[in-house]
Short mmCIF file of C-alpha atoms in Angstrom, two decimals:
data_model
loop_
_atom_site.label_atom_id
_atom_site.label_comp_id
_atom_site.label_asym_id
_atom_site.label_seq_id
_atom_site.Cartn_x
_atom_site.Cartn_y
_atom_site.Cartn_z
CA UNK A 1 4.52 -16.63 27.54
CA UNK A 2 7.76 -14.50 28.85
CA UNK A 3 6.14 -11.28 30.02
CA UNK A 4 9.38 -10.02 29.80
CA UNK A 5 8.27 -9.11 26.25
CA UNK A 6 5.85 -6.06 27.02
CA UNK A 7 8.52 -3.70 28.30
CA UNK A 8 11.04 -5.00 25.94
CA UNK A 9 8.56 -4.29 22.91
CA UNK A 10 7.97 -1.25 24.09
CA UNK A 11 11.61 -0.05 24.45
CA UNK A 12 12.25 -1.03 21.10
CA UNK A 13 9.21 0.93 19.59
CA UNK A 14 10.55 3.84 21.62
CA UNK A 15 14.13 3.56 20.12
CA UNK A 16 13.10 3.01 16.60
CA UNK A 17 10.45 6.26 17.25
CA UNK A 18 13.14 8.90 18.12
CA UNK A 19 15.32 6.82 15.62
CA UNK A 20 13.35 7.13 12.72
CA UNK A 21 11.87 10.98 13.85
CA UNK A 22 15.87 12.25 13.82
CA UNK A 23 16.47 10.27 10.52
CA UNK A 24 13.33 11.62 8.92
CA UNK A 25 14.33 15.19 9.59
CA UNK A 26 17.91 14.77 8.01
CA UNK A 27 17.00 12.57 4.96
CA UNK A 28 14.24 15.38 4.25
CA UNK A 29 16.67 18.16 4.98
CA UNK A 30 19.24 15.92 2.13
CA UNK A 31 16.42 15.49 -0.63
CA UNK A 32 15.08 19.17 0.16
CA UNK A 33 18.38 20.28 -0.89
CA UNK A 34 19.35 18.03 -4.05
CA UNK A 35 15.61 19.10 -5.16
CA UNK A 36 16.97 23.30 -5.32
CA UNK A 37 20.05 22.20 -6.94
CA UNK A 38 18.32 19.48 -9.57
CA UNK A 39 15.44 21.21 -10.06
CA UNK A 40 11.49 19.64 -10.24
CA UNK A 41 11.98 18.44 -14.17
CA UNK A 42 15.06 16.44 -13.08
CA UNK A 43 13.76 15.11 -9.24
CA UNK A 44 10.71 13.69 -10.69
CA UNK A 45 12.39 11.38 -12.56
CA UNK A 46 14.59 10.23 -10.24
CA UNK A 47 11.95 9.40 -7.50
CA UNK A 48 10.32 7.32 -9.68
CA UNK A 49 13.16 5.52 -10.45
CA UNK A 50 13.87 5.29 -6.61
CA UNK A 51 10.69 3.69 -6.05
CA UNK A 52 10.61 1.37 -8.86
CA UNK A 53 13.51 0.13 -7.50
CA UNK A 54 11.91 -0.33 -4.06
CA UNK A 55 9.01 -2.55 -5.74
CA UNK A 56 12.00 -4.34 -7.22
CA UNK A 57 13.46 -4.96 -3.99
CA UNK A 58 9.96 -6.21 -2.37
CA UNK A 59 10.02 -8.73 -5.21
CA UNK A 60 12.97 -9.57 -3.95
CA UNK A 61 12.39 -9.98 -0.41
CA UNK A 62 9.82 -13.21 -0.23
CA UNK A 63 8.73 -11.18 3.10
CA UNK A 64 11.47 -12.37 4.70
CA UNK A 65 11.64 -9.41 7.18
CA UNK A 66 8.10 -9.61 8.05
CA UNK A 67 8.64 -13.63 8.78
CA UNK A 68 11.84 -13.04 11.26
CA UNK A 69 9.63 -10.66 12.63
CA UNK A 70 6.56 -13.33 13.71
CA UNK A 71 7.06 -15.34 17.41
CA UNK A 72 6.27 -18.05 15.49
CA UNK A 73 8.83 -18.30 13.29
CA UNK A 74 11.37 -17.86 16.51
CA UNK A 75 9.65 -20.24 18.28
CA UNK A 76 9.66 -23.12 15.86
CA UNK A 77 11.86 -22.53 12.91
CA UNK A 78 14.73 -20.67 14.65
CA UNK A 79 17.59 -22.64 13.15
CA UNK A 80 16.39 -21.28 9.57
CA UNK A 81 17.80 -17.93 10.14
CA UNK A 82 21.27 -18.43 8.91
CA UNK A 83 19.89 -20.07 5.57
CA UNK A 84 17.25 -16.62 5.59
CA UNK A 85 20.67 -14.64 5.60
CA UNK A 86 22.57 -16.19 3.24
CA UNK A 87 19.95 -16.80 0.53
CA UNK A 88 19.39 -12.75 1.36
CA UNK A 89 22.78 -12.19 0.74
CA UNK A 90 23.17 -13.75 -2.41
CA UNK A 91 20.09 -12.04 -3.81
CA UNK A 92 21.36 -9.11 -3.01
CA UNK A 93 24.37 -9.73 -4.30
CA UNK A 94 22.79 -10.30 -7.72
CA UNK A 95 20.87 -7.39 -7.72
CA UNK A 96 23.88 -5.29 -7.31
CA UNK A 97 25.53 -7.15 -10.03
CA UNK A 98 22.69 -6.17 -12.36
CA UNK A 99 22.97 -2.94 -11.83
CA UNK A 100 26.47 -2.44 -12.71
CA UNK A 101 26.25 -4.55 -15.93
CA UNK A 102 23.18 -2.23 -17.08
CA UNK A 103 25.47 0.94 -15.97
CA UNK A 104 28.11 0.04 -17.62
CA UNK A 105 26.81 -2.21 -21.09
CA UNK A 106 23.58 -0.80 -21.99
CA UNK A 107 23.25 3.23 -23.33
CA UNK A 108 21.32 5.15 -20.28
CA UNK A 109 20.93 8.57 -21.79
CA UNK A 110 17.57 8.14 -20.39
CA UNK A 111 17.32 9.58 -16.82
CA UNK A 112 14.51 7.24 -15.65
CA UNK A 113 16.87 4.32 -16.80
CA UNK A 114 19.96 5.88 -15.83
CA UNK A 115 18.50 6.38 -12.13
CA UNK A 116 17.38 2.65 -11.85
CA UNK A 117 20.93 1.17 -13.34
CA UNK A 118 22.37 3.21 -10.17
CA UNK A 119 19.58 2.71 -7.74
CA UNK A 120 19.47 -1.15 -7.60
CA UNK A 121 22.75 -1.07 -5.88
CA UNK A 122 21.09 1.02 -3.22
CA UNK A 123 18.49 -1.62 -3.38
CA UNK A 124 20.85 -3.94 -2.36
CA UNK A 125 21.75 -2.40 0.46
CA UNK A 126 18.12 -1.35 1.91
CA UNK A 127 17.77 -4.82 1.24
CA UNK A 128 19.98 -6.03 4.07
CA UNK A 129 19.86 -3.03 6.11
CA UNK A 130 16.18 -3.61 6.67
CA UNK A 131 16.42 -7.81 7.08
CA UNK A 132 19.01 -6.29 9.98
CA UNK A 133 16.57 -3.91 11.50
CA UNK A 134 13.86 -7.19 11.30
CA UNK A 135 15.98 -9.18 13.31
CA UNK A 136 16.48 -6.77 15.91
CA UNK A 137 13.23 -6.03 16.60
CA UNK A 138 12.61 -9.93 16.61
CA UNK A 139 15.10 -9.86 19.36
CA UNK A 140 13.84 -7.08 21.08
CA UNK A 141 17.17 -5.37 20.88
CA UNK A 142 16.79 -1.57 21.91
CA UNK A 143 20.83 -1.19 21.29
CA UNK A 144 20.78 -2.98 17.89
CA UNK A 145 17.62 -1.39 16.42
CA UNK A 146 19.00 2.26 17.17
CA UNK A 147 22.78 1.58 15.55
CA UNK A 148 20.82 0.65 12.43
CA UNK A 149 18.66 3.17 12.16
CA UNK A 150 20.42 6.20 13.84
CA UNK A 151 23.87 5.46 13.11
CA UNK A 152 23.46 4.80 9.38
CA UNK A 153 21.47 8.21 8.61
CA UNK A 154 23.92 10.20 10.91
CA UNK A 155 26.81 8.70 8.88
CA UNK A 156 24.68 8.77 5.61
CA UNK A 157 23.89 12.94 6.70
CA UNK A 158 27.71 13.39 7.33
CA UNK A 159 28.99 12.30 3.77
CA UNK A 160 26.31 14.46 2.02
CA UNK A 161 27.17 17.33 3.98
CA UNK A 162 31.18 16.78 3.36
CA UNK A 163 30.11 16.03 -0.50
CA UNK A 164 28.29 19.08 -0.24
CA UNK A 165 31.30 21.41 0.39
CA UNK A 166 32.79 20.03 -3.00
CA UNK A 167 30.43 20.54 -5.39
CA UNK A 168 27.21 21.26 -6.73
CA UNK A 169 24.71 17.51 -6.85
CA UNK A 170 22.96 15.80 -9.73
CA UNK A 171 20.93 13.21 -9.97
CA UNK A 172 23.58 10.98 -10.90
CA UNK A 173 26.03 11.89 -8.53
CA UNK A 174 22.88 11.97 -5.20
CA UNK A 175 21.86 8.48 -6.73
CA UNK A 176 25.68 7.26 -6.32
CA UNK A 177 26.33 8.58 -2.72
CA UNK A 178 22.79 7.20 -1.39
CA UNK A 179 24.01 3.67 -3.19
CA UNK A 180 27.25 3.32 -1.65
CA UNK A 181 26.20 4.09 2.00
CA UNK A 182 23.23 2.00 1.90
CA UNK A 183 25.47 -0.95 0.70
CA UNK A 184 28.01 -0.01 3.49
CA UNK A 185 25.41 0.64 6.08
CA UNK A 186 23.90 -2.70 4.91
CA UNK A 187 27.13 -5.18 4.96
CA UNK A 188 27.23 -3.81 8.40
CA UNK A 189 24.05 -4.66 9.97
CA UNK A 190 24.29 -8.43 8.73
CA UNK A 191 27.42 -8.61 10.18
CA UNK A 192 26.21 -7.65 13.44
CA UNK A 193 24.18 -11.32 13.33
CA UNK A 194 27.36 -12.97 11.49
CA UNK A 195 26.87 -15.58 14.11
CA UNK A 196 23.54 -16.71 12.77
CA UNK A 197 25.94 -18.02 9.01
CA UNK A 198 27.14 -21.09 10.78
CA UNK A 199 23.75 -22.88 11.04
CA UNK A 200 23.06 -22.42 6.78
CA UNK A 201 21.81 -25.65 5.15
CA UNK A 202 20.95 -25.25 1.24
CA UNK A 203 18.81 -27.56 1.47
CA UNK A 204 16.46 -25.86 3.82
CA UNK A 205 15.81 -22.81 0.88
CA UNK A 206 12.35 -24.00 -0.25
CA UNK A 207 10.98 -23.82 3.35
CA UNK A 208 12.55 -20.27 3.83
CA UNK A 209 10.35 -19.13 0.24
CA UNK A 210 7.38 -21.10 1.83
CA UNK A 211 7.12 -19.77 5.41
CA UNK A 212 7.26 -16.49 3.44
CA UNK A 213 4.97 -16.52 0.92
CA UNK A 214 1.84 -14.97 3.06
CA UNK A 215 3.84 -12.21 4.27
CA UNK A 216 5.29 -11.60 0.24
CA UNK A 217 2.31 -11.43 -1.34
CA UNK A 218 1.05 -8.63 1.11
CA UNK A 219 4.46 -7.38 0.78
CA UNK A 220 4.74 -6.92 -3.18
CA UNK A 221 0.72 -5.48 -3.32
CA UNK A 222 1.29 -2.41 -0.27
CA UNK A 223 4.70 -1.57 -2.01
CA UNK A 224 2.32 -1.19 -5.47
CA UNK A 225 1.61 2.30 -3.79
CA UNK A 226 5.07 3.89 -4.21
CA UNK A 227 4.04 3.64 -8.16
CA UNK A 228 2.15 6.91 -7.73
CA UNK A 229 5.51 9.03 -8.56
CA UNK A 230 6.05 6.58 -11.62
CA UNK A 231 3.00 6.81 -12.76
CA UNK A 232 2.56 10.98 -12.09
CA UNK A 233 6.25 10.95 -14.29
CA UNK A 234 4.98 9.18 -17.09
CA UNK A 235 1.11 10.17 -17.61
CA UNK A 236 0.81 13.60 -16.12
CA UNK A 237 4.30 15.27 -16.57
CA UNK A 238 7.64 15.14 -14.56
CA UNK A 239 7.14 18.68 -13.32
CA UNK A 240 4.21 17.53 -11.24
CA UNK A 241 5.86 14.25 -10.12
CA UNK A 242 8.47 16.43 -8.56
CA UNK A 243 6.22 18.54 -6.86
CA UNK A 244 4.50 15.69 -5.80
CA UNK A 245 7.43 13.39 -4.74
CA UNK A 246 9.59 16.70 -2.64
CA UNK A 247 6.11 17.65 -1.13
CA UNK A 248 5.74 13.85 -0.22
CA UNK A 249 9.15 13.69 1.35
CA UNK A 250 8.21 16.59 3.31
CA UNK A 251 4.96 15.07 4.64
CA UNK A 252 6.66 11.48 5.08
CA UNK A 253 7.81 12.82 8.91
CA UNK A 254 4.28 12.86 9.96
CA UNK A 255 3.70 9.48 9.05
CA UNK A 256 7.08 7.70 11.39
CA UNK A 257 5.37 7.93 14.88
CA UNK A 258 2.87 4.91 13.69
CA UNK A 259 4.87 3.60 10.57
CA UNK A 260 7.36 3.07 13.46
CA UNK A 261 4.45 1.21 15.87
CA UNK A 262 3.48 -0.66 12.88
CA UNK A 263 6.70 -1.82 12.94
CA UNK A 264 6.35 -4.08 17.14
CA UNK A 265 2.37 -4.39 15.83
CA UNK A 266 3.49 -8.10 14.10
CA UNK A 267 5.18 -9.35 16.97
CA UNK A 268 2.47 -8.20 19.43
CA UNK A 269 -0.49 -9.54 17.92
CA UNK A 270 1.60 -12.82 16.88
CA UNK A 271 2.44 -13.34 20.63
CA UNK A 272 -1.46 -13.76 21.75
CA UNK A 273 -0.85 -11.97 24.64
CA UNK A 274 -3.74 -10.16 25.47
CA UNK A 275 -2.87 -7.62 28.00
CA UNK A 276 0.44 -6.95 25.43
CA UNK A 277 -2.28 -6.28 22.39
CA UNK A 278 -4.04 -3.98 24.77
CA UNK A 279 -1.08 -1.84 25.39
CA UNK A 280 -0.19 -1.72 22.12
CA UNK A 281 -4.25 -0.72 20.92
CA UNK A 282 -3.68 2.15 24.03
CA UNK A 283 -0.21 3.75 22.62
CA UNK A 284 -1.91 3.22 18.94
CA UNK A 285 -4.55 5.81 20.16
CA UNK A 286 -2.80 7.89 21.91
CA UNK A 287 0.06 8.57 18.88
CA UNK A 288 -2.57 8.87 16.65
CA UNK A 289 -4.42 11.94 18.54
CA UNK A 290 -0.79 13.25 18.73
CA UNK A 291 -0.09 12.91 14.86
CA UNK A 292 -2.98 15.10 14.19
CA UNK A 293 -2.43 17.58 16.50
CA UNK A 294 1.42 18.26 14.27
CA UNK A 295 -0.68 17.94 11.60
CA UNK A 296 -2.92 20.88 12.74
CA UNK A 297 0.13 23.21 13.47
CA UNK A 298 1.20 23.07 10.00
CA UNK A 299 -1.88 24.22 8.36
CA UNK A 300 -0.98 27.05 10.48
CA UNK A 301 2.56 27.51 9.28
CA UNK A 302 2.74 29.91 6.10
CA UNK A 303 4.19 27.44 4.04
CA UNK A 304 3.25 29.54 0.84
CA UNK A 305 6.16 32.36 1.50
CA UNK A 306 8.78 29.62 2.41
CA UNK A 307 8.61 27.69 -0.97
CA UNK A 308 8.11 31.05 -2.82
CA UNK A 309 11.94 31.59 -0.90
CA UNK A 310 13.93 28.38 -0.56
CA UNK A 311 11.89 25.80 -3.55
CA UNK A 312 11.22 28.55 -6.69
CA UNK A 313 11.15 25.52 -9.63
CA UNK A 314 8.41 23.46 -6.96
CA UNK A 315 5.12 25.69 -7.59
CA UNK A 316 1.95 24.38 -5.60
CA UNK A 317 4.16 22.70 -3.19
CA UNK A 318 2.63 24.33 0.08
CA UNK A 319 -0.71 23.52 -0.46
CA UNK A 320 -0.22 19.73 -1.90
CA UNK A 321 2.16 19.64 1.70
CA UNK A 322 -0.56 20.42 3.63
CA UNK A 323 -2.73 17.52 2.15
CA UNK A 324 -0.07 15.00 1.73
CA UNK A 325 0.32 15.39 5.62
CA UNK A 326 -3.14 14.74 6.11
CA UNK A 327 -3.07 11.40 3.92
CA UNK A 328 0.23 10.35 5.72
CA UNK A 329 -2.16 10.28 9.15
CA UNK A 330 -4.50 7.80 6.97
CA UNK A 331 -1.53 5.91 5.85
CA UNK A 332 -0.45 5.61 9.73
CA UNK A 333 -3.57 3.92 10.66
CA UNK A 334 -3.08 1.52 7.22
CA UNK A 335 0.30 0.33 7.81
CA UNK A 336 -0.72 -0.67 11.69
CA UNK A 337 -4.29 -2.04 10.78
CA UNK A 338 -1.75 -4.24 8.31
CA UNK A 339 0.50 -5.29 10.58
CA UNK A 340 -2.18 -6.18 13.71
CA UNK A 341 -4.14 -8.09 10.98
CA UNK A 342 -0.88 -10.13 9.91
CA UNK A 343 0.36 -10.47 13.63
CA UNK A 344 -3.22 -11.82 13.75
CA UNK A 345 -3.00 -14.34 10.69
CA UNK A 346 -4.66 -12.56 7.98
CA UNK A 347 -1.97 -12.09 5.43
CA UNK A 348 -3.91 -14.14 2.55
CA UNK A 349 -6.38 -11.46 3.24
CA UNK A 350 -5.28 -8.71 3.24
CA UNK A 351 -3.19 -9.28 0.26
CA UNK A 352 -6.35 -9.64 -1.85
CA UNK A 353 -8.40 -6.92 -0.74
CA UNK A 354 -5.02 -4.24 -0.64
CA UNK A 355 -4.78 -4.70 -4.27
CA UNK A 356 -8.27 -3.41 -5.19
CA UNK A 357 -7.84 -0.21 -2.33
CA UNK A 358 -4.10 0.82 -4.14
CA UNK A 359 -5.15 0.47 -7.41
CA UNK A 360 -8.16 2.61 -6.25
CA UNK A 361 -5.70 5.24 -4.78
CA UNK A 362 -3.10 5.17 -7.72
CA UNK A 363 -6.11 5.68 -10.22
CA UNK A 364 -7.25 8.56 -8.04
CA UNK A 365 -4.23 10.18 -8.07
CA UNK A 366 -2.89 10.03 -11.56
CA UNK A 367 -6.40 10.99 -12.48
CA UNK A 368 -6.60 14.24 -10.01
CA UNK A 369 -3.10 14.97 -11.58
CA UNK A 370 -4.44 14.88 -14.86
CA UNK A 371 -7.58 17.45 -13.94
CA UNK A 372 -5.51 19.41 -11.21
CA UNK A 373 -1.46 18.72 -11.26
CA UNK A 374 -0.26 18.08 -8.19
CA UNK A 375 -2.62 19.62 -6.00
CA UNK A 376 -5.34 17.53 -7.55
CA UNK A 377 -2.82 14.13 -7.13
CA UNK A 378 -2.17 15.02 -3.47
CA UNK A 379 -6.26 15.10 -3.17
CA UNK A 380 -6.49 11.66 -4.77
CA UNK A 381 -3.72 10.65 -2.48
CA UNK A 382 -5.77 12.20 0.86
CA UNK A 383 -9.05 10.08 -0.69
CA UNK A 384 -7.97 6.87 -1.81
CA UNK A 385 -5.84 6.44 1.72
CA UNK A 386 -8.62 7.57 3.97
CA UNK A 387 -11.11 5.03 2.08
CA UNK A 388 -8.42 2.23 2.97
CA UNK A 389 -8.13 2.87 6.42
CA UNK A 390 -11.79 3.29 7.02
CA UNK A 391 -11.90 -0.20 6.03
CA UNK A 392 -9.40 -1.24 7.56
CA UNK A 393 -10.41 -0.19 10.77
CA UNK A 394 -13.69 -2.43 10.39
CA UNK A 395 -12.16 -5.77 8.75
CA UNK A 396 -9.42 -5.20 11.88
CA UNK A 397 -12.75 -4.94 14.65
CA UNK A 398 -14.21 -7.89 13.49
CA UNK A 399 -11.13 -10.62 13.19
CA UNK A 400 -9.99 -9.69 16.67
CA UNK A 401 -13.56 -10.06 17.93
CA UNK A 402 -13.83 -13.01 16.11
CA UNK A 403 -10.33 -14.52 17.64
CA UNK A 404 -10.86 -13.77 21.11
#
């Protein structure tokens, strides 16, 4: 193997860490603000249909940007890319189209509805953005990765802040502005790899859905998690799923130093390069130690006084923080056990047994909601991830034991 690929890996987990950090801290200083001005009853149901839109996508993805993502796929079906694009393209394409015919032809008095008419065209967009940010990484390009990330939340912060200045938001109008930059920030990271479009065959489609299926099915059943706001908005009340959902977005921050290593952990392990899987098991430790030690400092922050003062309508939301950020640490060590045990082969696996774990979670949170509101949903958050990555951990020990 090119050994080239250690310091290049790492370069690009370093770009899309101070990326995704900067990002985090201006999409949560966006939603912290359209959550004052909208209010808990009306955020709640707007989250959920922002991440019922997001399963939508990830049944709409095949795992194609885990599979551009594998060495294997570069190293023997390379001249598939361009007919990964295009058949990308065109579902996004008719996803957006959807959207606007339910928009504009069926009655959406219904804010839940009236969300997801609006949010599948930002669907669309994440859609390609994200198959952009795959093929980056793939390449190991440090210059590429950060103009996707970076540049497309700076421009994204820029607009809200101009949009800002000429009026109060809604739900409506935030769901518009993220859907138009996400489709503009999307056409523009496929047409950074425009070159890829002259090798499409239609003909090579099937295999495209087959070398994709593993990494789908594990796809579809982790994004099954995001159904926790859904679920909070229909069967415990949409008061608590916006407490829940702006004291998530708050906590999401702590969880983008190893979301983001989970991101190189496919293409390590996939390599079979030893010495590169050690590295990445060493900087796996060492941001973890770091994650909780953030963690710590804000149980020391009094958060109480600074919702009481900027977020009146969001009551609880300090203390459900403080535990979301907790289960975000747990959800850091499940999204890199994930992608180690797919870089390692595993995906039929794991994409059995993550089923039974985030049905396990969502159960424990709508049911904590129901006993406690959103302090008690934030507990069944903190338990059911915790449980997952415990096990995790030990399936992870054994298969690479078993490998080497």
């Amino acid at each position: 193997m090119n050994h080239n690929i250690r310091p290049h890996l790492q370069t690009v987990h370093s770009t899309i860490l101070v990326s995704r950090i900067i990002g985090g801290i201006l999409q949560v200083v966006m939603f912290t603000f359209v959550a004052r001005e909208i209010g808990a009853t009306r955020f709640g149901p707007m989250i959920a249909g922002l991440v019922t839109v997001q399963l939508i996508g990830t049944l709409l993805e095949f795992g194609f940007g885990a599979l551009v993502m594998s060495q294997k796929f570069f190293q023997e079906k390379r001249h598939l890319v361009g007919t990964l694009l295009a058949t990308t393209v065109a579902l996004a394409f008719i996803q957006t189209l959807v959207g606007l015919l339910i928009f504009l032809f069926i009655p959406t008095q219904n804010r839940f509805l009236s969300a997801i008419s609006i949010l599948l065209l930002w669907g669309s967009g994440e859609k390609l953005s994200n198959l952009g940010l795959s093929l980056a990484i793939s390449k190991r390009d440090a210059r590429e990765v950060r103009r996707n990330i970076l540049s497309r939340k700076i421009l994204t912060f820029c607009g809200f802040c101009i949009i800002s200045f000429l009026g109060p938001w809604n739900s409506e109008k935030f769901c518009f502005f993220l859907s138009v930059t996400s489709i503009t920030g999307g056409i523009v990271s496929i047409f950074r790899f425009r070159n890829y479009f002259s090798d499409i065959n239609l003909k090579n489609c099937i295999k495209i859905f087959q070398l994709g299926i593993p990494f789908y099915a594990n796809s579809v059943v982790n994004q099954l998690r995001n159904l926790d706001v859904f679920f909070l908005n229909f069967f415990v009340s949409p008061v608590a799923a916006g407490n829940y959902a702006l004291a998530f977005r708050f906590s999401q921050p702590f969880s983008i130093p190893m979301s983001t290593l989970a991101q190189t952990g496919i293409t390590a392990f996939s390599s079979r390069d030893r010495i590169l899987r050690q590295a990445f098991l060493i900087r796996y430790s060492n941001i973890l130690k770091v994650s909780m030690f953030f963690v710590f400092l804000v149980f020391l922050i009094p958060m109480e006084s600074i919702a009481r003062e900027y977020l009146p309508t969001f009551s609880e939301l300090s203390v459900s923080l403080k535990i979301q950020c907790m289960a975000f640490i747990a959800f850091g060590i499940i999204s890199i056990e994930t992608s180690i045990l797919q870089g390692a082969g595993k995906e039929k696996f794991l994409a059995k047994f993550s089923f039974f774990w985030i049905a396990l979670t969502l159960f424990l949170i709508v049911a904590g909601g129901s006993y406690d509101g959103v302090v008690g949903s934030s507990i069944g958050l903190l338990l059911g991830n915790s449980l997952q990555s415990i096990y995790l951990l030990k399936i992870r020990k054994k298969a690479l034991s078993g490998s080497d």
